[in-house]
XYZ file of C-alpha atoms in Angstrom:
340
model
C 93.325 -67.605 53.752
C 89.956 -67.452 55.351
C 89.009 -70.272 57.650
C 85.531 -71.172 58.767
C 83.716 -74.263 59.453
C 83.006 -74.585 55.646
C 85.740 -76.501 53.630
C 85.737 -76.144 49.844
C 86.916 -79.847 49.418
C 83.792 -81.046 51.182
C 81.612 -78.713 49.214
C 82.752 -80.183 46.031
C 82.032 -83.636 47.815
C 78.610 -82.369 48.603
C 77.838 -81.321 45.186
C 78.210 -85.184 44.174
C 75.451 -85.902 46.761
C 73.060 -83.407 45.297
C 70.293 -84.348 42.802
C 71.384 -82.455 39.652
C 67.795 -80.995 39.215
C 69.379 -78.425 42.154
C 72.683 -77.757 40.222
C 73.990 -75.493 37.563
C 70.978 -73.310 38.030
C 70.807 -70.256 35.430
C 73.142 -67.320 35.818
C 72.621 -64.719 33.251
C 72.986 -60.890 32.879
C 69.589 -59.321 32.961
C 70.038 -56.271 30.967
C 66.188 -55.228 31.270
C 67.065 -54.447 35.035
C 70.236 -52.176 34.406
C 68.631 -48.905 33.384
C 66.540 -48.997 36.609
C 69.506 -49.978 38.710
C 72.665 -48.332 37.100
C 74.836 -51.219 37.132
C 75.324 -54.731 35.216
C 73.171 -57.063 36.823
C 73.526 -60.833 36.610
C 70.770 -63.112 38.249
C 71.504 -66.483 39.809
C 68.155 -68.262 39.695
C 67.734 -70.703 42.475
C 63.843 -70.961 42.090
C 64.076 -73.307 38.963
C 63.849 -76.457 40.891
C 61.031 -78.967 42.500
C 61.112 -76.970 45.888
C 61.585 -73.372 44.176
C 64.421 -72.341 46.665
C 68.135 -72.936 47.229
C 67.297 -74.900 50.432
C 67.107 -78.348 48.349
C 70.883 -78.111 47.996
C 71.465 -78.312 51.682
C 68.828 -81.002 52.514
C 70.057 -83.353 49.762
C 73.395 -83.282 51.344
C 71.756 -84.106 54.926
C 69.290 -86.739 53.574
C 71.763 -88.576 51.564
C 74.046 -88.868 54.540
C 70.817 -89.797 56.912
C 69.948 -92.376 54.465
C 73.173 -93.935 54.053
C 74.984 -96.768 55.794
C 76.153 -96.083 59.308
C 75.360 -93.460 61.865
C 73.495 -90.419 60.750
C 75.594 -87.187 60.548
C 75.926 -84.117 62.630
C 74.886 -83.646 66.281
C 71.846 -84.657 68.267
C 70.012 -87.614 68.921
C 68.724 -90.266 66.227
C 71.958 -91.597 65.111
C 71.346 -94.136 62.461
C 67.533 -93.163 62.504
C 65.861 -92.762 59.204
C 63.864 -89.872 60.395
C 64.432 -86.343 60.793
C 62.769 -83.052 62.122
C 63.226 -79.380 61.465
C 61.839 -75.956 62.085
C 61.012 -73.929 59.162
C 59.737 -70.650 57.919
C 58.510 -72.911 54.811
C 61.392 -73.471 52.420
C 63.499 -75.580 54.628
C 60.494 -77.863 55.228
C 59.732 -78.175 51.668
C 63.217 -79.121 50.865
C 63.769 -81.729 53.509
C 60.185 -83.197 52.758
C 61.301 -83.491 49.040
C 64.817 -84.857 49.830
C 63.286 -87.120 52.645
C 60.602 -88.633 50.398
C 62.934 -89.492 47.719
C 65.157 -91.458 50.164
C 62.074 -93.119 52.372
C 62.904 -90.888 55.445
C 60.248 -89.930 57.976
C 60.249 -86.044 57.914
C 58.550 -84.051 60.588
C 58.454 -80.048 60.035
C 57.648 -77.455 62.664
C 56.365 -74.251 61.605
C 54.591 -71.023 62.852
C 50.747 -70.834 62.147
C 51.773 -67.424 60.655
C 54.031 -69.065 57.986
C 52.717 -68.476 54.443
C 49.918 -70.852 53.680
C 51.221 -71.967 50.445
C 54.214 -73.173 51.999
C 52.535 -74.864 54.516
C 50.233 -76.579 51.885
C 53.419 -77.659 49.779
C 55.157 -79.337 53.056
C 51.946 -81.368 53.298
C 51.711 -82.394 49.749
C 55.239 -83.637 50.042
C 54.378 -85.924 52.589
C 56.003 -84.773 55.639
C 54.114 -84.501 58.750
C 53.571 -80.852 59.639
C 53.326 -79.686 63.447
C 52.019 -76.004 63.759
C 53.012 -73.949 66.816
C 51.804 -70.224 68.111
C 54.518 -67.789 67.920
C 57.283 -67.240 65.399
C 60.087 -68.945 63.851
C 62.166 -69.232 67.062
C 59.284 -70.944 68.814
C 59.228 -73.585 66.184
C 62.957 -74.016 66.532
C 62.440 -74.751 70.388
C 59.459 -77.088 69.536
C 61.476 -79.038 67.048
C 64.383 -79.582 69.452
C 61.737 -80.984 71.807
C 60.494 -83.278 69.216
C 63.947 -84.617 68.310
C 64.625 -85.217 71.867
C 61.469 -86.921 72.641
C 61.324 -89.073 69.471
C 65.176 -89.833 69.347
C 65.392 -88.309 65.492
C 67.942 -86.132 63.797
C 67.189 -82.657 64.401
C 68.289 -80.735 61.146
C 69.191 -77.004 61.905
C 69.476 -74.801 59.180
C 72.936 -73.063 59.097
C 74.067 -74.763 62.325
C 74.443 -77.958 60.536
C 77.234 -77.869 58.183
C 75.657 -79.899 55.548
C 73.038 -76.986 54.934
C 75.950 -74.600 54.559
C 78.186 -76.765 52.596
C 75.243 -77.592 50.197
C 74.297 -74.087 49.867
C 77.971 -73.156 49.335
C 77.633 -75.311 45.916
C 76.239 -72.241 44.541
C 79.363 -70.543 45.401
C 81.382 -73.027 43.101
C 78.781 -72.135 40.003
C 79.424 -68.496 40.910
C 83.254 -68.514 41.112
C 83.478 -70.135 37.679
C 81.814 -66.979 36.196
C 83.491 -64.888 38.862
C 85.537 -62.459 36.206
C 82.163 -61.289 34.958
C 81.143 -59.689 38.181
C 82.742 -57.583 41.015
C 80.040 -58.063 43.963
C 77.711 -61.007 45.048
C 74.558 -59.740 46.933
C 73.342 -62.492 49.340
C 70.133 -62.645 51.284
C 71.006 -62.964 54.708
C 68.941 -64.953 57.476
C 70.331 -67.836 59.734
C 73.491 -67.565 57.453
C 73.828 -70.926 55.760
C 73.864 -69.253 51.985
C 75.895 -66.233 53.218
C 78.490 -68.251 54.898
C 78.579 -70.999 52.472
C 78.928 -69.073 49.395
C 81.256 -66.390 50.884
C 83.640 -69.092 52.068
C 83.901 -70.469 48.501
C 84.200 -66.961 46.839
C 86.955 -66.050 49.287
C 88.568 -69.313 48.509
C 88.216 -69.416 44.781
C 87.336 -65.670 43.818
C 88.959 -63.632 46.426
C 88.659 -60.335 44.561
C 84.662 -60.611 44.570
C 83.072 -58.381 47.167
C 80.498 -60.510 49.377
C 77.609 -58.186 50.649
C 74.863 -59.643 52.667
C 71.437 -58.077 52.988
C 68.723 -58.354 55.628
C 65.431 -56.487 56.077
C 65.474 -53.683 58.692
C 62.571 -55.405 60.298
C 64.562 -58.290 60.983
C 68.184 -57.101 61.530
C 69.908 -59.641 64.238
C 72.344 -61.080 62.146
C 73.466 -57.969 60.441
C 73.711 -56.133 63.892
C 75.537 -59.192 65.297
C 78.126 -58.782 62.214
C 78.469 -55.365 62.722
C 78.974 -55.532 66.549
C 81.245 -58.826 66.472
C 79.017 -60.645 68.837
C 75.532 -62.159 68.870
C 72.776 -59.607 69.148
C 69.230 -60.995 69.998
C 66.417 -58.818 68.720
C 62.546 -58.444 69.565
C 59.841 -59.697 67.424
C 60.479 -59.245 63.721
C 58.450 -57.106 61.483
C 59.006 -57.907 57.720
C 57.211 -59.328 54.879
C 60.752 -61.509 54.253
C 59.730 -64.288 56.442
C 62.306 -66.410 55.069
C 65.039 -64.313 56.799
C 63.269 -63.278 59.838
C 65.095 -64.843 62.654
C 65.864 -63.330 66.058
C 68.642 -65.260 67.680
C 71.761 -65.814 65.559
C 73.779 -69.042 66.106
C 77.142 -68.199 67.462
C 79.384 -70.367 65.452
C 77.586 -69.168 62.198
C 78.170 -65.599 63.310
C 81.823 -66.552 63.455
C 81.832 -67.708 59.969
C 80.190 -64.730 58.776
C 82.546 -62.615 60.424
C 85.253 -64.219 58.329
C 83.677 -64.218 54.776
C 81.224 -60.993 54.729
C 82.796 -57.732 53.297
C 79.485 -55.952 54.281
C 76.138 -56.631 55.974
C 73.186 -53.887 54.842
C 69.943 -53.512 56.030
C 66.972 -52.317 53.592
C 63.472 -50.952 54.125
C 60.068 -52.736 53.161
C 59.462 -50.539 50.447
C 62.761 -51.249 48.516
C 61.917 -55.141 49.096
C 58.337 -54.723 47.478
C 59.970 -52.376 44.635
C 62.717 -55.025 44.084
C 59.900 -57.614 43.793
C 58.139 -55.422 41.319
C 61.247 -54.577 39.110
C 61.937 -58.591 39.172
C 58.337 -59.151 37.917
C 58.383 -56.406 35.387
C 61.593 -56.411 33.758
C 62.765 -60.259 34.461
C 59.359 -62.090 34.430
C 60.004 -63.531 37.933
C 57.597 -64.023 40.648
C 59.697 -63.985 43.671
C 59.334 -64.339 47.575
C 60.681 -60.988 49.363
C 63.806 -62.653 50.454
C 64.775 -63.099 46.921
C 64.334 -59.331 46.190
C 66.992 -58.381 48.852
C 69.682 -57.829 46.361
C 67.799 -55.772 44.235
C 66.626 -53.596 47.084
C 70.097 -53.019 48.208
C 71.025 -51.560 44.868
C 67.987 -49.277 44.922
C 68.954 -47.934 48.166
C 72.546 -47.174 47.196
C 72.757 -46.710 43.510
C 75.893 -44.567 43.863
C 77.784 -47.519 45.542
C 77.098 -49.957 42.704
C 76.975 -47.411 39.883
C 79.051 -48.868 36.718
C 79.915 -52.072 38.684
C 78.917 -55.733 37.659
C 76.784 -57.287 40.348
C 75.430 -60.801 40.794
C 72.433 -61.302 43.003
C 71.111 -64.602 44.193
C 67.374 -65.066 43.546
C 67.055 -67.592 46.633
C 63.672 -68.516 46.465
C 60.050 -68.157 44.795
C 57.468 -69.539 47.305
C 55.015 -66.680 48.011
C 51.418 -66.508 48.834
C 49.738 -65.178 45.707
C 47.271 -62.962 47.214
C 49.768 -61.117 49.549
C 52.409 -61.000 46.205
C 49.609 -59.260 44.375
C 49.044 -56.667 47.256
C 52.567 -56.060 47.687
C 53.298 -55.441 43.895
C 49.922 -53.892 42.784
C 48.308 -56.236 40.432
C 44.935 -57.108 40.055
C 43.857 -60.729 41.055
C 43.874 -63.021 38.133
C 47.263 -61.566 36.824
C 50.497 -63.551 37.560
C 48.513 -66.345 38.854
C 51.235 -68.775 38.738
C 52.875 -69.401 42.055
C 56.403 -68.235 40.479
C 59.466 -70.104 39.563
């Protein structure tokens, strides 16, 4: 039996802490995509919620425990405090702000100045204090840790904190219920919470399903680490998929990934953009680049997936619309909504 930090019993308990608005998201076969991809494609839509990404599942668990009686959960300072800080490329910050506001928590989000403006504006709108730093996501992580130490508040570290993994893993429970309908699940790989959480549940409840993680060539740290069986730190990232653009894998998260991932693949930027365009044209979905990684993986290796039944997790829909229009080649004023 596969053993990681993630426990399926705790995942089931986590599900009870999560606002139902994040649960039981649509999972449906999208036949319109199939002529282009050459396989049966099911979409797990994690954008139809108040923060437009799967991250709310994890922050709901964190915030529920932090707001409850007794000491705050997890490592770090601030046990018992009703305040939290996180580093974010945008989606985690929105999710923690939403979950914290609902429970009266004081939330600070640290982000890079280069993060998409739409994500930063939404964090502010949700009532969190936003601190911007020069540099990339790793610089934001360092600053968030400094804030936690100085202010004595809970540091929420995506993927390292087990609550974020087990919150994301509730997606796996929903996929496992439908598992006879597909042979493989394609999962965006960044820090690892989504991949390890969903992967652990599938290995426990639907072991015949292949777990395939997908990362951009321009941000390959976790995939290279998985392939070599040890942490590989990379230089600056170069990808439009900002939600998965980390450079320093967390060792314990890599340990979990090594147990649950059957494969980890890297895809080109042009394939990510093609995937975004396909999801718009054939599924009516405006998604951020990270959410198109699964489609990109099929586009780059059609022979591998030919005739198979594949599920892909559409993990986020927070995207700067001006950039989106440039990427997918549509004129201003078309697809003017901010996505799912």
